[in-house]
Coordinates of C-alpha atoms in Angstrom, one line a residue:
M24 CA -24.9 -27.6 -3.3
V25 CA -26.7 -25.9 -0.4
S26 CA -24.7 -23.1 1.3
T27 CA -25.2 -21.1 4.4
Y28 CA -24.1 -17.5 4.7
N29 CA -24.8 -14.6 7.1
Q30 CA -23.6 -11.3 8.4
L31 CA -22.3 -11.5 12.0
C32 CA -22.8 -7.8 13.0
P33 CA -23.9 -4.5 11.6
V34 CA -21.2 -2.2 10.1
L35 CA -21.1 1.6 10.4
F36 CA -18.9 2.6 7.5
G37 CA -17.5 5.9 6.2
T38 CA -15.2 8.8 6.9
E39 CA -15.9 10.4 10.3
A40 CA -18.0 7.3 11.4
L41 CA -16.0 7.4 14.7
E42 CA -18.0 10.5 15.6
Q43 CA -21.0 8.3 16.2
L44 CA -19.2 6.0 18.7
G45 CA -20.6 7.7 21.8
E46 CA -24.1 7.6 20.4
K47 CA -23.8 3.9 19.7
V48 CA -22.4 3.2 23.2
K49 CA -25.4 5.0 24.6
E50 CA -27.8 2.8 22.4
F51 CA -26.2 -0.2 24.0
G52 CA -26.8 1.2 27.5
G53 CA -23.2 1.8 28.1
E54 CA -22.5 2.9 31.7
T55 CA -18.9 1.7 32.3
V56 CA -16.9 1.3 29.1
L57 CA -13.5 -0.3 28.7
C58 CA -11.5 1.0 25.7
I59 CA -8.7 -1.4 24.6
Y60 CA -5.9 -0.3 22.3
D61 CA -2.1 -0.2 21.9
K62 CA 0.5 2.5 22.4
G63 CA 0.5 3.4 18.7
V64 CA -3.3 4.2 18.7
E65 CA -2.7 6.3 21.8
Q66 CA 0.2 8.2 20.2
A67 CA -1.8 8.8 17.0
G68 CA -4.5 10.6 19.1
I69 CA -7.2 8.2 18.0
A70 CA -7.8 6.7 21.5
D71 CA -8.3 10.2 22.9
R72 CA -10.8 11.1 20.3
A73 CA -12.8 7.9 21.0
I74 CA -12.7 8.3 24.7
K75 CA -13.9 11.9 24.6
N76 CA -16.7 10.9 22.3
I77 CA -17.8 8.1 24.6
E78 CA -17.6 10.4 27.7
A79 CA -19.8 12.9 25.9
S80 CA -22.5 10.2 25.9
G81 CA -22.4 10.2 29.7
A82 CA -20.5 6.9 30.2
N83 CA -17.6 6.3 32.5
V84 CA -14.5 5.2 30.6
I85 CA -11.6 3.1 31.8
T86 CA -8.7 2.2 29.5
Y87 CA -6.3 -0.6 28.7
D88 CA -3.4 0.4 26.5
G89 CA -1.2 -2.7 27.0
V90 CA -2.1 -4.6 23.7
L91 CA 0.8 -6.4 22.2
P92 CA 1.2 -8.0 18.7
D93 CA -0.5 -11.4 18.2
A94 CA -2.7 -10.9 21.3
P95 CA -0.8 -12.9 23.9
K96 CA -2.9 -14.8 26.4
D97 CA -1.4 -13.0 29.4
V98 CA -2.4 -9.6 27.9
I99 CA -5.9 -10.9 27.4
H100 CA -6.1 -12.0 31.0
E101 CA -5.0 -8.5 32.1
A102 CA -7.6 -6.8 30.0
G103 CA -10.3 -9.3 30.9
K104 CA -9.6 -8.9 34.7
L105 CA -9.9 -5.1 34.3
A106 CA -13.2 -5.6 32.6
A107 CA -14.6 -8.0 35.3
D108 CA -13.2 -6.0 38.2
N109 CA -14.9 -2.8 36.9
N110 CA -18.2 -4.5 35.9
V111 CA -18.0 -3.0 32.4
N112 CA -21.0 -3.4 30.2
V113 CA -19.4 -2.2 26.9
I114 CA -16.0 -2.9 25.5
V115 CA -14.6 -0.9 22.6
G116 CA -11.6 -2.3 20.8
I117 CA -9.6 0.2 18.8
G118 CA -6.7 -0.6 16.5
G119 CA -5.3 -3.3 14.4
G120 CA -6.0 -7.0 14.6
S121 CA -4.3 -7.6 17.9
S122 CA -6.3 -4.9 19.6
L123 CA -9.6 -6.2 18.2
D124 CA -8.7 -9.8 19.1
T125 CA -7.8 -8.7 22.6
A126 CA -11.1 -6.9 22.9
K127 CA -13.1 -9.9 21.7
A128 CA -11.4 -12.3 24.2
A129 CA -11.6 -9.7 27.0
S130 CA -15.3 -9.4 26.5
I131 CA -15.7 -13.0 27.3
L132 CA -13.7 -12.6 30.5
A133 CA -15.9 -9.6 31.5
E134 CA -18.6 -12.0 32.5
N135 CA -16.9 -15.5 32.6
P136 CA -14.1 -16.7 34.8
M137 CA -10.5 -17.0 33.7
P138 CA -8.5 -18.6 32.0
I139 CA -9.4 -17.8 28.4
S140 CA -8.1 -21.2 27.3
Q141 CA -11.1 -23.0 28.7
Y142 CA -13.2 -21.3 26.0
Y143 CA -11.1 -22.5 23.1
P144 CA -13.5 -24.7 20.9
A145 CA -11.0 -27.5 21.2
N146 CA -11.5 -27.5 24.9
G147 CA -15.2 -27.5 24.6
G148 CA -15.8 -24.5 26.9
A149 CA -19.1 -22.7 26.5
F150 CA -19.5 -19.2 27.8
K151 CA -22.2 -16.7 28.4
S152 CA -22.4 -13.4 26.5
E153 CA -25.4 -11.7 28.0
R154 CA -24.3 -8.4 29.5
C155 CA -21.2 -7.0 27.9
K156 CA -21.6 -5.5 24.5
L157 CA -18.6 -5.3 22.0
I158 CA -17.8 -2.5 19.5
L159 CA -14.8 -2.9 17.3
V160 CA -13.1 0.1 15.5
P161 CA -10.2 -0.9 13.1
T162 CA -7.4 1.6 12.5
A163 CA -5.8 -0.5 9.7
S164 CA -7.1 -2.1 6.6
G165 CA -6.0 -5.7 7.1
T166 CA -7.5 -8.2 9.4
G167 CA -11.2 -7.6 8.9
S168 CA -11.5 -8.8 12.5
E169 CA -14.3 -6.4 13.2
V170 CA -16.6 -8.6 11.1
T171 CA -15.3 -12.1 11.9
I172 CA -16.2 -14.4 14.7
M173 CA -12.6 -15.4 15.7
S174 CA -10.3 -13.9 18.2
V175 CA -6.9 -15.3 17.5
I176 CA -4.7 -15.7 20.6
H177 CA -1.0 -16.4 21.0
D178 CA -1.0 -19.1 23.7
E179 CA 2.5 -19.0 25.1
D180 CA 1.9 -22.4 26.9
T181 CA 1.2 -24.3 23.6
D182 CA 3.3 -21.9 21.5
A183 CA 0.5 -21.9 19.0
K184 CA -2.2 -19.6 17.8
E185 CA -5.4 -20.6 19.4
F186 CA -8.8 -18.9 19.2
V187 CA -12.2 -18.2 20.8
L188 CA -15.4 -17.4 19.0
R189 CA -16.9 -14.0 19.8
P190 CA -18.3 -11.7 17.1
A191 CA -18.8 -8.0 17.7
D192 CA -22.1 -6.4 18.3
L193 CA -21.2 -3.5 16.1
A194 CA -18.3 -2.6 13.8
I195 CA -17.3 1.1 13.1
V196 CA -15.1 1.4 10.1
D197 CA -13.8 4.9 9.6
P198 CA -11.2 5.1 6.7
Q199 CA -9.9 8.4 8.1
L200 CA -8.4 6.4 11.1
T201 CA -6.0 4.5 8.8
V202 CA -4.2 7.6 7.4
T203 CA -1.7 7.5 10.3
A204 CA -0.6 3.9 9.5
P205 CA 3.0 4.1 8.2
P206 CA 3.9 2.6 4.8
S207 CA 5.2 -0.7 6.2
V208 CA 2.0 -1.2 8.1
T209 CA -0.2 -0.2 5.2
A210 CA 1.7 -2.8 3.0
A211 CA 1.5 -5.6 5.6
T212 CA -2.2 -5.1 6.5
G213 CA -3.2 -4.6 2.9
L214 CA -1.7 -7.9 1.9
D215 CA -3.2 -9.6 4.9
A216 CA -6.6 -8.6 3.6
M217 CA -5.5 -9.8 0.2
S218 CA -4.7 -13.2 1.7
H219 CA -8.1 -13.4 3.3
A220 CA -9.7 -12.7 -0.1
I221 CA -7.6 -15.1 -2.1
E222 CA -7.7 -17.9 0.5
S223 CA -11.4 -17.7 1.0
Y224 CA -11.8 -17.8 -2.8
T225 CA -9.7 -20.9 -3.2
T226 CA -11.2 -23.0 -0.4
N227 CA -13.5 -26.0 -0.3
C228 CA -15.4 -24.5 2.5
G229 CA -16.9 -21.5 0.7
N230 CA -20.2 -20.2 -0.6
P231 CA -21.3 -17.9 -3.5
K232 CA -21.5 -14.9 -1.2
A233 CA -17.9 -15.3 -0.1
E234 CA -16.7 -15.6 -3.7
V235 CA -18.4 -12.3 -4.7
L236 CA -17.0 -10.5 -1.8
S237 CA -13.5 -11.9 -2.1
L238 CA -13.2 -11.1 -5.8
H239 CA -14.2 -7.5 -5.3
A240 CA -11.8 -7.2 -2.3
M241 CA -8.9 -8.5 -4.5
K242 CA -9.7 -5.9 -7.2
L243 CA -9.9 -3.0 -4.7
I244 CA -6.6 -4.0 -3.0
A245 CA -4.8 -4.5 -6.3
E246 CA -5.9 -1.1 -7.5
N247 CA -5.3 0.9 -4.3
L248 CA -2.6 -0.6 -2.1
E249 CA 0.4 1.0 -3.9
K250 CA -1.4 4.3 -3.9
A251 CA -2.0 4.3 -0.1
Y252 CA 1.6 3.0 0.4
K253 CA 3.0 6.0 -1.5
D254 CA 0.6 8.5 -0.1
G255 CA -1.0 7.7 3.2
N256 CA -3.3 10.7 3.0
D257 CA -5.0 9.5 -0.2
I258 CA -8.4 9.2 1.4
D259 CA -9.9 7.6 -1.7
A260 CA -7.3 4.8 -1.7
R261 CA -7.7 4.5 2.1
T262 CA -11.5 4.2 1.8
N263 CA -11.2 1.5 -0.9
L264 CA -8.7 -0.5 1.2
S265 CA -10.9 -0.2 4.3
F266 CA -13.9 -1.5 2.4
A267 CA -11.8 -4.3 0.8
S268 CA -10.6 -5.4 4.2
N269 CA -14.1 -5.4 5.6
L270 CA -15.4 -7.4 2.6
A271 CA -12.5 -9.9 2.8
G272 CA -13.2 -10.3 6.5
M273 CA -16.8 -11.2 5.8
A274 CA -15.6 -13.6 3.0
F275 CA -13.2 -15.6 5.1
S276 CA -15.5 -15.6 8.1
D277 CA -17.9 -17.6 5.9
A278 CA -15.4 -19.6 3.8
S279 CA -12.3 -19.9 6.0
V280 CA -8.7 -19.6 5.1
H281 CA -6.4 -22.6 4.5
F282 CA -2.7 -23.5 4.1
G283 CA -1.4 -19.9 3.5
H284 CA -2.6 -18.8 6.9
A285 CA -1.4 -22.0 8.5
A286 CA 2.1 -21.4 7.2
A287 CA 1.9 -17.7 8.2
H288 CA 0.8 -18.4 11.7
E289 CA 3.8 -20.7 12.3
M290 CA 6.3 -18.4 10.6
G291 CA 4.9 -15.5 12.6
I292 CA 5.5 -17.3 15.9
K293 CA 8.9 -18.7 15.0
F294 CA 10.4 -15.6 13.4
N295 CA 8.5 -12.8 15.1
M296 CA 7.3 -11.8 11.7
P297 CA 4.4 -9.4 11.2
H298 CA 1.3 -11.4 10.4
G299 CA 0.6 -9.6 7.1
V300 CA 4.2 -10.0 5.9
A301 CA 4.0 -13.7 6.6
C302 CA 0.7 -14.0 4.8
A303 CA 2.1 -12.1 1.8
I304 CA 5.0 -14.5 1.4
T305 CA 2.5 -17.4 1.0
L306 CA 0.2 -15.7 -1.5
P307 CA 1.7 -16.6 -4.9
E308 CA 1.8 -20.3 -3.9
V309 CA -1.7 -20.2 -2.7
I310 CA -2.8 -18.9 -6.1
T311 CA -0.9 -21.5 -8.1
F312 CA -1.7 -24.5 -5.8
S313 CA -5.3 -25.0 -6.9
A314 CA -5.3 -23.3 -10.3
G315 CA -5.6 -26.6 -12.2
I316 CA -8.6 -27.6 -10.0
I317 CA -10.6 -24.4 -10.4
P318 CA -9.4 -23.0 -13.8
E319 CA -12.4 -20.8 -14.5
K320 CA -12.3 -19.3 -11.0
T321 CA -8.5 -18.8 -11.4
I322 CA -9.0 -16.8 -14.6
K323 CA -11.6 -14.6 -12.8
M324 CA -9.1 -14.1 -9.9
A325 CA -6.3 -13.1 -12.3
E326 CA -8.6 -10.6 -14.0
A327 CA -9.6 -9.2 -10.6
L328 CA -5.9 -8.7 -9.8
G329 CA -5.5 -6.7 -13.0
V330 CA -4.1 -9.4 -15.3
T331 CA -5.0 -9.6 -19.0
V332 CA -5.5 -13.3 -19.4
P333 CA -4.8 -14.5 -23.0
E334 CA -7.8 -16.1 -24.7
G335 CA -7.7 -19.9 -24.3
A336 CA -5.3 -19.8 -21.4
S337 CA -5.4 -22.7 -19.0
G338 CA -6.1 -22.3 -15.3
E339 CA -2.4 -23.1 -14.5
E340 CA -1.3 -20.4 -17.0
A341 CA -3.7 -17.8 -15.5
G342 CA -2.5 -18.8 -12.0
E343 CA 1.1 -18.2 -12.9
L344 CA 0.2 -14.8 -14.3
A345 CA -1.8 -13.9 -11.2
A346 CA 1.1 -15.1 -8.9
A347 CA 3.5 -12.9 -10.8
K348 CA 1.2 -9.9 -10.5
V349 CA 1.1 -10.4 -6.7
R350 CA 4.9 -10.8 -6.5
E351 CA 5.2 -7.5 -8.4
L352 CA 2.8 -5.8 -6.0
M353 CA 4.7 -7.2 -3.0
K354 CA 8.0 -5.7 -4.4
K355 CA 6.4 -2.3 -4.9
V356 CA 5.3 -2.1 -1.3
G357 CA 8.5 -3.3 0.2
I358 CA 7.7 -6.9 1.3
K359 CA 11.0 -8.6 2.0
S360 CA 11.6 -12.2 1.0
L361 CA 12.3 -14.9 3.7
E362 CA 16.0 -14.8 2.6
E363 CA 16.1 -11.0 2.9
Q364 CA 14.7 -11.3 6.4
G365 CA 17.7 -13.4 7.3
I366 CA 15.8 -16.7 7.5
S367 CA 17.5 -19.8 6.1
K368 CA 15.7 -22.2 3.9
E369 CA 16.2 -24.9 6.5
E370 CA 14.6 -22.7 9.2
A371 CA 11.7 -22.0 7.0
L372 CA 11.1 -25.7 6.1
A373 CA 11.1 -26.5 9.9
C374 CA 7.8 -24.6 10.1
A375 CA 6.0 -27.2 8.0
E376 CA 5.0 -29.6 10.8
G377 CA 3.7 -27.0 13.1
A378 CA 1.8 -25.3 10.3
V379 CA -0.1 -28.5 9.6
T380 CA -0.5 -29.9 13.1
K381 CA -1.5 -26.6 14.9
N382 CA -4.0 -25.3 12.3
W383 CA -7.1 -27.3 11.7
F384 CA -8.3 -25.1 8.8
V385 CA -5.8 -26.7 6.5
I386 CA -8.6 -29.1 5.7
C387 CA -10.2 -26.3 3.7
A388 CA -7.5 -26.4 1.0
L389 CA -8.7 -27.9 -2.3
K390 CA -6.0 -30.6 -2.0
E391 CA -4.8 -32.5 1.0
I392 CA -2.1 -30.6 3.0
T393 CA 0.3 -33.1 4.6
V394 CA 3.5 -32.1 6.3
D395 CA 5.4 -33.1 3.2
V396 CA 3.1 -31.1 1.0
M397 CA 3.5 -28.1 3.3
S398 CA 7.2 -28.5 3.2
D399 CA 7.2 -28.4 -0.6
L400 CA 5.0 -25.3 -0.6
I401 CA 7.3 -23.5 1.9
A402 CA 10.3 -24.4 -0.3
K403 CA 8.5 -22.7 -3.2
M404 CA 7.7 -19.6 -1.1
Y405 CA 11.4 -19.4 -0.3
D406 CA 12.7 -20.0 -3.8
N407 CA 10.1 -18.2 -5.9
Y408 CA 10.1 -14.8 -4.2
K409 CA 13.5 -13.2 -3.9

């Protein structure tokens, strides 16, 4: 089989990498720069550090601090209008996935008319990307959005997660920026990265590069998430998680995700559930779903997760061991079950139709995902993790 793989943008990685932000803005010819972030990034002092660094390069900085979870379309329009009105030529997104997704979409509106919905691939809208450069700086180890092409948008009109395609021109990944993330955010973002790794590994849309990256990301997360959850200042654990998130982002950018993210998107919208928590809930069933189809890969995945697989074990057996390992990790980092979140089984099952009909990438699962199949999978998510 012939595969295609690439790297969407260069990555500047390492502790104190943020100190090079101003230099990189200058290399891009930055004159007027828009920094996009949320209130948490501002309160942590990260935004101020970034702004001062950019200003030292000689650029004029304007700011947008109104980012909200799941990148609502109205917020993107606000940020995009600010970019267009001020003729910015560099946008810097700083924060978690919502901040990075908002920055990606706003960079489109910096040089193209609103609304953003006309640039959804489903609407066939092409856009120019000639003048405004985009730098993404993650402050959590989860989405990998800094190295993916997608900007995920919560479209309030369709009540679905839509997307536009805009990769960054540069990613700056500084593990030191993640030490302020509280334990709950560390857990959710780490398991979001784990879901990227596991789903991209169990897809029919993948390639050999994605498999290598996703396996190593799984290993790093399995070995370091609990450490960072217990001690946010453990810079070695934070560095490993930042690297894992980055690798997993590259992996799923190439290989896609599938039914786990489809279910997570719908549950996130319906129950206002953090994306990483929703992804975590799906993970054990993602692992066991295709174990019989890819037995050798499932054994490798289980071993990457820290499972000792008995000699001669089948793919299904290895999958059950791997799923149990992930459930154990989820408990250790405080992920609540659907029932513990106050969601009834009937409410959870009601997400099945939207999960399938609103998320095209379910086609990348190794077996067909109909609404009935999704309903069965959600039932297992509910029953098998308490």
